[in-house]
């Protein structure tokens, strides 16, 4: 029990509101909706958490993150037409889907787990295998959000009368 309370007390306070906000965002994404384009453009900023963590884990993790990110951008760009209906002005019409929730929560969980590993099992988190798996996985996830934003940025904007 002592280890659990020690672990929980070491979690930064900003983690809880972020988890709550990401969960709300994911729940909202499961319904058809009209979203501000700025929100879609802001989601790739979650990748900065991964970049920061990868830089701490070393060059293998950072290189793997960049390679995974490139693949994720491609996948996000290719898959986005399935969920994007139209763009009008500063808003975009999106179909409900669970991919957003899975992506943002998996990205959050991956970064959280990597941080826990760094704090509790430093030799494990310093291994090449850990850096490689972390980098590729978090890179693909964060890259897919960037690919989505790129697709929406390149969409034709419908003019309203």
PDB file of C-alpha atoms in Angstrom:
ATOM      1  CA  UNK A   1       0.000   0.000   0.000  1.00  0.00           C
ATOM      2  CA  UNK A   2       2.893   2.317   0.776  1.00  0.00           C
ATOM      3  CA  UNK A   3       4.240   1.938  -2.782  1.00  0.00           C
ATOM      4  CA  UNK A   4       0.847   2.828  -4.268  1.00  0.00           C
ATOM      5  CA  UNK A   5       0.467   5.986  -2.189  1.00  0.00           C
ATOM      6  CA  UNK A   6       4.063   6.979  -2.949  1.00  0.00           C
ATOM      7  CA  UNK A   7       3.433   6.463  -6.655  1.00  0.00           C
ATOM      8  CA  UNK A   8       0.142   8.381  -6.653  1.00  0.00           C
ATOM      9  CA  UNK A   9       1.639  11.259  -4.678  1.00  0.00           C
ATOM     10  CA  UNK A  10       4.419  11.612  -7.277  1.00  0.00           C
ATOM     11  CA  UNK A  11       1.940  12.249 -10.111  1.00  0.00           C
ATOM     12  CA  UNK A  12       1.909  15.953 -11.052  1.00  0.00           C
ATOM     13  CA  UNK A  13      -1.408  17.679 -10.362  1.00  0.00           C
ATOM     14  CA  UNK A  14      -1.846  18.839 -13.985  1.00  0.00           C
ATOM     15  CA  UNK A  15      -2.186  15.197 -15.105  1.00  0.00           C
ATOM     16  CA  UNK A  16      -5.688  14.797 -13.642  1.00  0.00           C
ATOM     17  CA  UNK A  17      -7.336  17.775 -15.401  1.00  0.00           C
ATOM     18  CA  UNK A  18      -5.608  16.777 -18.656  1.00  0.00           C
ATOM     19  CA  UNK A  19      -6.987  13.236 -18.396  1.00  0.00           C
ATOM     20  CA  UNK A  20     -10.460  14.629 -17.665  1.00  0.00           C
ATOM     21  CA  UNK A  21     -10.296  17.050 -20.626  1.00  0.00           C
ATOM     22  CA  UNK A  22      -9.051  14.357 -23.021  1.00  0.00           C
ATOM     23  CA  UNK A  23     -11.818  11.999 -21.905  1.00  0.00           C
ATOM     24  CA  UNK A  24     -14.452  14.700 -22.509  1.00  0.00           C
ATOM     25  CA  UNK A  25     -12.925  15.457 -25.907  1.00  0.00           C
ATOM     26  CA  UNK A  26     -13.006  11.774 -26.827  1.00  0.00           C
ATOM     27  CA  UNK A  27     -16.616  11.345 -25.688  1.00  0.00           C
ATOM     28  CA  UNK A  28     -17.628  14.361 -27.768  1.00  0.00           C
ATOM     29  CA  UNK A  29     -15.857  12.903 -30.807  1.00  0.00           C
ATOM     30  CA  UNK A  30     -18.096   9.841 -30.674  1.00  0.00           C
ATOM     31  CA  UNK A  31     -21.059  11.924 -31.872  1.00  0.00           C
ATOM     32  CA  UNK A  32     -21.631  13.702 -35.180  1.00  0.00           C
ATOM     33  CA  UNK A  33     -20.544  17.264 -34.586  1.00  0.00           C
ATOM     34  CA  UNK A  34     -19.424  20.616 -35.861  1.00  0.00           C
ATOM     35  CA  UNK A  35     -16.018  21.482 -34.410  1.00  0.00           C
ATOM     36  CA  UNK A  36     -13.900  24.598 -34.598  1.00  0.00           C
ATOM     37  CA  UNK A  37     -10.964  24.113 -36.965  1.00  0.00           C
ATOM     38  CA  UNK A  38      -8.689  25.540 -34.249  1.00  0.00           C
ATOM     39  CA  UNK A  39      -9.411  22.499 -32.053  1.00  0.00           C
ATOM     40  CA  UNK A  40      -8.331  20.135 -34.832  1.00  0.00           C
ATOM     41  CA  UNK A  41      -5.173  22.201 -35.308  1.00  0.00           C
ATOM     42  CA  UNK A  42      -4.450  22.148 -31.552  1.00  0.00           C
ATOM     43  CA  UNK A  43      -4.678  18.362 -31.106  1.00  0.00           C
ATOM     44  CA  UNK A  44      -1.244  17.672 -32.657  1.00  0.00           C
ATOM     45  CA  UNK A  45       0.251  19.731 -29.827  1.00  0.00           C
ATOM     46  CA  UNK A  46      -0.274  16.631 -27.667  1.00  0.00           C
ATOM     47  CA  UNK A  47       2.650  15.250 -29.631  1.00  0.00           C
ATOM     48  CA  UNK A  48       4.890  17.752 -27.851  1.00  0.00           C
ATOM     49  CA  UNK A  49       4.429  15.682 -24.687  1.00  0.00           C
ATOM     50  CA  UNK A  50       5.769  12.681 -26.597  1.00  0.00           C
ATOM     51  CA  UNK A  51       8.657  14.652 -28.052  1.00  0.00           C
ATOM     52  CA  UNK A  52       9.611  15.921 -24.610  1.00  0.00           C
ATOM     53  CA  UNK A  53       9.526  12.378 -23.206  1.00  0.00           C
ATOM     54  CA  UNK A  54      11.444  10.940 -26.186  1.00  0.00           C
ATOM     55  CA  UNK A  55      14.180  13.537 -25.728  1.00  0.00           C
ATOM     56  CA  UNK A  56      14.498  12.349 -22.113  1.00  0.00           C
ATOM     57  CA  UNK A  57      14.674   8.705 -23.236  1.00  0.00           C
ATOM     58  CA  UNK A  58      17.517   9.289 -25.689  1.00  0.00           C
ATOM     59  CA  UNK A  59      18.289   9.310 -29.376  1.00  0.00           C
ATOM     60  CA  UNK A  60      16.796   5.874 -30.154  1.00  0.00           C
ATOM     61  CA  UNK A  61      13.417   6.969 -28.781  1.00  0.00           C
ATOM     62  CA  UNK A  62      13.633  10.343 -30.530  1.00  0.00           C
ATOM     63  CA  UNK A  63      14.549   8.788 -33.887  1.00  0.00           C
ATOM     64  CA  UNK A  64      11.822   6.154 -33.533  1.00  0.00           C
ATOM     65  CA  UNK A  65       9.327   8.880 -32.609  1.00  0.00           C
ATOM     66  CA  UNK A  66      10.148  10.874 -35.744  1.00  0.00           C
ATOM     67  CA  UNK A  67       9.869   7.786 -37.953  1.00  0.00           C
ATOM     68  CA  UNK A  68       6.592   6.779 -36.302  1.00  0.00           C
ATOM     69  CA  UNK A  69       5.332  10.352 -36.564  1.00  0.00           C
ATOM     70  CA  UNK A  70       5.964  10.377 -40.322  1.00  0.00           C
ATOM     71  CA  UNK A  71       3.983   7.156 -40.718  1.00  0.00           C
ATOM     72  CA  UNK A  72       1.234   8.501 -38.470  1.00  0.00           C
ATOM     73  CA  UNK A  73       0.904  11.709 -40.510  1.00  0.00           C
ATOM     74  CA  UNK A  74       0.455   9.634 -43.653  1.00  0.00           C
ATOM     75  CA  UNK A  75      -2.111   7.329 -42.011  1.00  0.00           C
ATOM     76  CA  UNK A  76      -4.037  10.226 -40.433  1.00  0.00           C
ATOM     77  CA  UNK A  77      -4.172  12.079 -43.735  1.00  0.00           C
ATOM     78  CA  UNK A  78      -5.342   9.005 -45.682  1.00  0.00           C
ATOM     79  CA  UNK A  79      -7.986   7.957 -43.125  1.00  0.00           C
ATOM     80  CA  UNK A  80      -9.450  11.384 -42.326  1.00  0.00           C
ATOM     81  CA  UNK A  81     -11.855  11.515 -45.320  1.00  0.00           C
ATOM     82  CA  UNK A  82     -13.899   8.736 -43.679  1.00  0.00           C
ATOM     83  CA  UNK A  83     -14.846  11.069 -40.826  1.00  0.00           C
ATOM     84  CA  UNK A  84     -14.736  14.539 -42.344  1.00  0.00           C
ATOM     85  CA  UNK A  85     -17.935  15.660 -44.047  1.00  0.00           C
ATOM     86  CA  UNK A  86     -17.238  19.301 -44.932  1.00  0.00           C
ATOM     87  CA  UNK A  87     -15.531  22.489 -43.885  1.00  0.00           C
ATOM     88  CA  UNK A  88     -17.288  25.838 -43.783  1.00  0.00           C
ATOM     89  CA  UNK A  89     -15.457  28.907 -42.548  1.00  0.00           C
ATOM     90  CA  UNK A  90     -13.786  28.148 -39.233  1.00  0.00           C
ATOM     91  CA  UNK A  91     -15.827  24.999 -38.603  1.00  0.00           C
ATOM     92  CA  UNK A  92     -15.595  21.432 -39.805  1.00  0.00           C
ATOM     93  CA  UNK A  93     -18.418  18.866 -39.868  1.00  0.00           C
ATOM     94  CA  UNK A  94     -17.291  15.472 -38.562  1.00  0.00           C
ATOM     95  CA  UNK A  95     -18.940  12.072 -38.253  1.00  0.00           C
ATOM     96  CA  UNK A  96     -18.922  10.446 -34.847  1.00  0.00           C
ATOM     97  CA  UNK A  97     -16.035   8.021 -34.346  1.00  0.00           C
ATOM     98  CA  UNK A  98     -14.057   6.426 -31.537  1.00  0.00           C
ATOM     99  CA  UNK A  99     -10.619   6.762 -33.128  1.00  0.00           C
ATOM    100  CA  UNK A 100     -10.060  10.208 -31.601  1.00  0.00           C
ATOM    101  CA  UNK A 101     -10.785   8.979 -28.082  1.00  0.00           C
ATOM    102  CA  UNK A 102      -8.604   5.902 -28.497  1.00  0.00           C
ATOM    103  CA  UNK A 103      -5.773   7.979 -29.973  1.00  0.00           C
ATOM    104  CA  UNK A 104      -5.676  10.757 -27.366  1.00  0.00           C
ATOM    105  CA  UNK A 105      -6.118   8.391 -24.416  1.00  0.00           C
ATOM    106  CA  UNK A 106      -3.521   5.937 -25.777  1.00  0.00           C
ATOM    107  CA  UNK A 107      -1.110   8.840 -26.262  1.00  0.00           C
ATOM    108  CA  UNK A 108      -1.782  10.063 -22.726  1.00  0.00           C
ATOM    109  CA  UNK A 109      -1.387   6.553 -21.281  1.00  0.00           C
ATOM    110  CA  UNK A 110       1.809   5.885 -23.231  1.00  0.00           C
ATOM    111  CA  UNK A 111       3.409   9.090 -21.980  1.00  0.00           C
ATOM    112  CA  UNK A 112       2.209   8.448 -18.442  1.00  0.00           C
ATOM    113  CA  UNK A 113       3.566   4.878 -18.477  1.00  0.00           C
ATOM    114  CA  UNK A 114       6.907   6.028 -19.887  1.00  0.00           C
ATOM    115  CA  UNK A 115       7.171   8.636 -17.144  1.00  0.00           C
ATOM    116  CA  UNK A 116       6.349   6.037 -14.504  1.00  0.00           C
ATOM    117  CA  UNK A 117       8.959   3.688 -15.965  1.00  0.00           C
ATOM    118  CA  UNK A 118      11.565   6.449 -15.886  1.00  0.00           C
ATOM    119  CA  UNK A 119      10.797   7.090 -12.240  1.00  0.00           C
ATOM    120  CA  UNK A 120      10.468   3.501 -11.035  1.00  0.00           C
ATOM    121  CA  UNK A 121      12.602   1.405 -13.414  1.00  0.00           C
ATOM    122  CA  UNK A 122      15.224   3.704 -14.858  1.00  0.00           C
ATOM    123  CA  UNK A 123      17.306   0.853 -16.288  1.00  0.00           C
ATOM    124  CA  UNK A 124      14.268  -0.515 -18.150  1.00  0.00           C
ATOM    125  CA  UNK A 125      13.360   2.893 -19.571  1.00  0.00           C
ATOM    126  CA  UNK A 126      16.980   3.415 -20.652  1.00  0.00           C
ATOM    127  CA  UNK A 127      16.971   0.246 -22.779  1.00  0.00           C
ATOM    128  CA  UNK A 128      17.006   0.411 -26.567  1.00  0.00           C
ATOM    129  CA  UNK A 129      13.892  -1.790 -26.812  1.00  0.00           C
ATOM    130  CA  UNK A 130      11.892   0.496 -24.516  1.00  0.00           C
ATOM    131  CA  UNK A 131      12.934   3.603 -26.443  1.00  0.00           C
ATOM    132  CA  UNK A 132      12.139   1.967 -29.765  1.00  0.00           C
ATOM    133  CA  UNK A 133       8.678   0.735 -28.747  1.00  0.00           C
ATOM    134  CA  UNK A 134       7.818   4.002 -27.015  1.00  0.00           C
ATOM    135  CA  UNK A 135       9.064   6.116 -29.905  1.00  0.00           C
ATOM    136  CA  UNK A 136       7.270   4.250 -32.677  1.00  0.00           C
ATOM    137  CA  UNK A 137       3.980   3.872 -30.797  1.00  0.00           C
ATOM    138  CA  UNK A 138       3.742   7.451 -29.544  1.00  0.00           C
ATOM    139  CA  UNK A 139       5.031   8.751 -32.882  1.00  0.00           C
ATOM    140  CA  UNK A 140       2.305   7.003 -34.877  1.00  0.00           C
ATOM    141  CA  UNK A 141      -0.368   8.226 -32.462  1.00  0.00           C
ATOM    142  CA  UNK A 142       0.756  11.856 -32.412  1.00  0.00           C
ATOM    143  CA  UNK A 143       1.481  11.825 -36.138  1.00  0.00           C
ATOM    144  CA  UNK A 144      -2.049  10.661 -36.899  1.00  0.00           C
ATOM    145  CA  UNK A 145      -3.384  13.782 -35.183  1.00  0.00           C
ATOM    146  CA  UNK A 146      -1.062  15.928 -37.302  1.00  0.00           C
ATOM    147  CA  UNK A 147      -2.177  14.115 -40.471  1.00  0.00           C
ATOM    148  CA  UNK A 148      -5.769  14.813 -39.564  1.00  0.00           C
ATOM    149  CA  UNK A 149      -5.019  18.522 -39.112  1.00  0.00           C
ATOM    150  CA  UNK A 150      -3.129  18.604 -42.419  1.00  0.00           C
ATOM    151  CA  UNK A 151      -6.070  17.020 -44.249  1.00  0.00           C
ATOM    152  CA  UNK A 152      -8.510  19.549 -42.802  1.00  0.00           C
ATOM    153  CA  UNK A 153      -6.146  22.457 -43.560  1.00  0.00           C
ATOM    154  CA  UNK A 154      -6.051  21.388 -47.213  1.00  0.00           C
ATOM    155  CA  UNK A 155      -9.831  20.864 -47.491  1.00  0.00           C
ATOM    156  CA  UNK A 156     -11.776  23.239 -49.707  1.00  0.00           C
ATOM    157  CA  UNK A 157     -13.743  25.718 -47.618  1.00  0.00           C
ATOM    158  CA  UNK A 158     -17.430  25.929 -48.530  1.00  0.00           C
ATOM    159  CA  UNK A 159     -18.709  29.468 -48.917  1.00  0.00           C
ATOM    160  CA  UNK A 160     -21.940  30.301 -47.151  1.00  0.00           C
ATOM    161  CA  UNK A 161     -24.281  32.965 -48.470  1.00  0.00           C
TER     162      UNK A 161
END
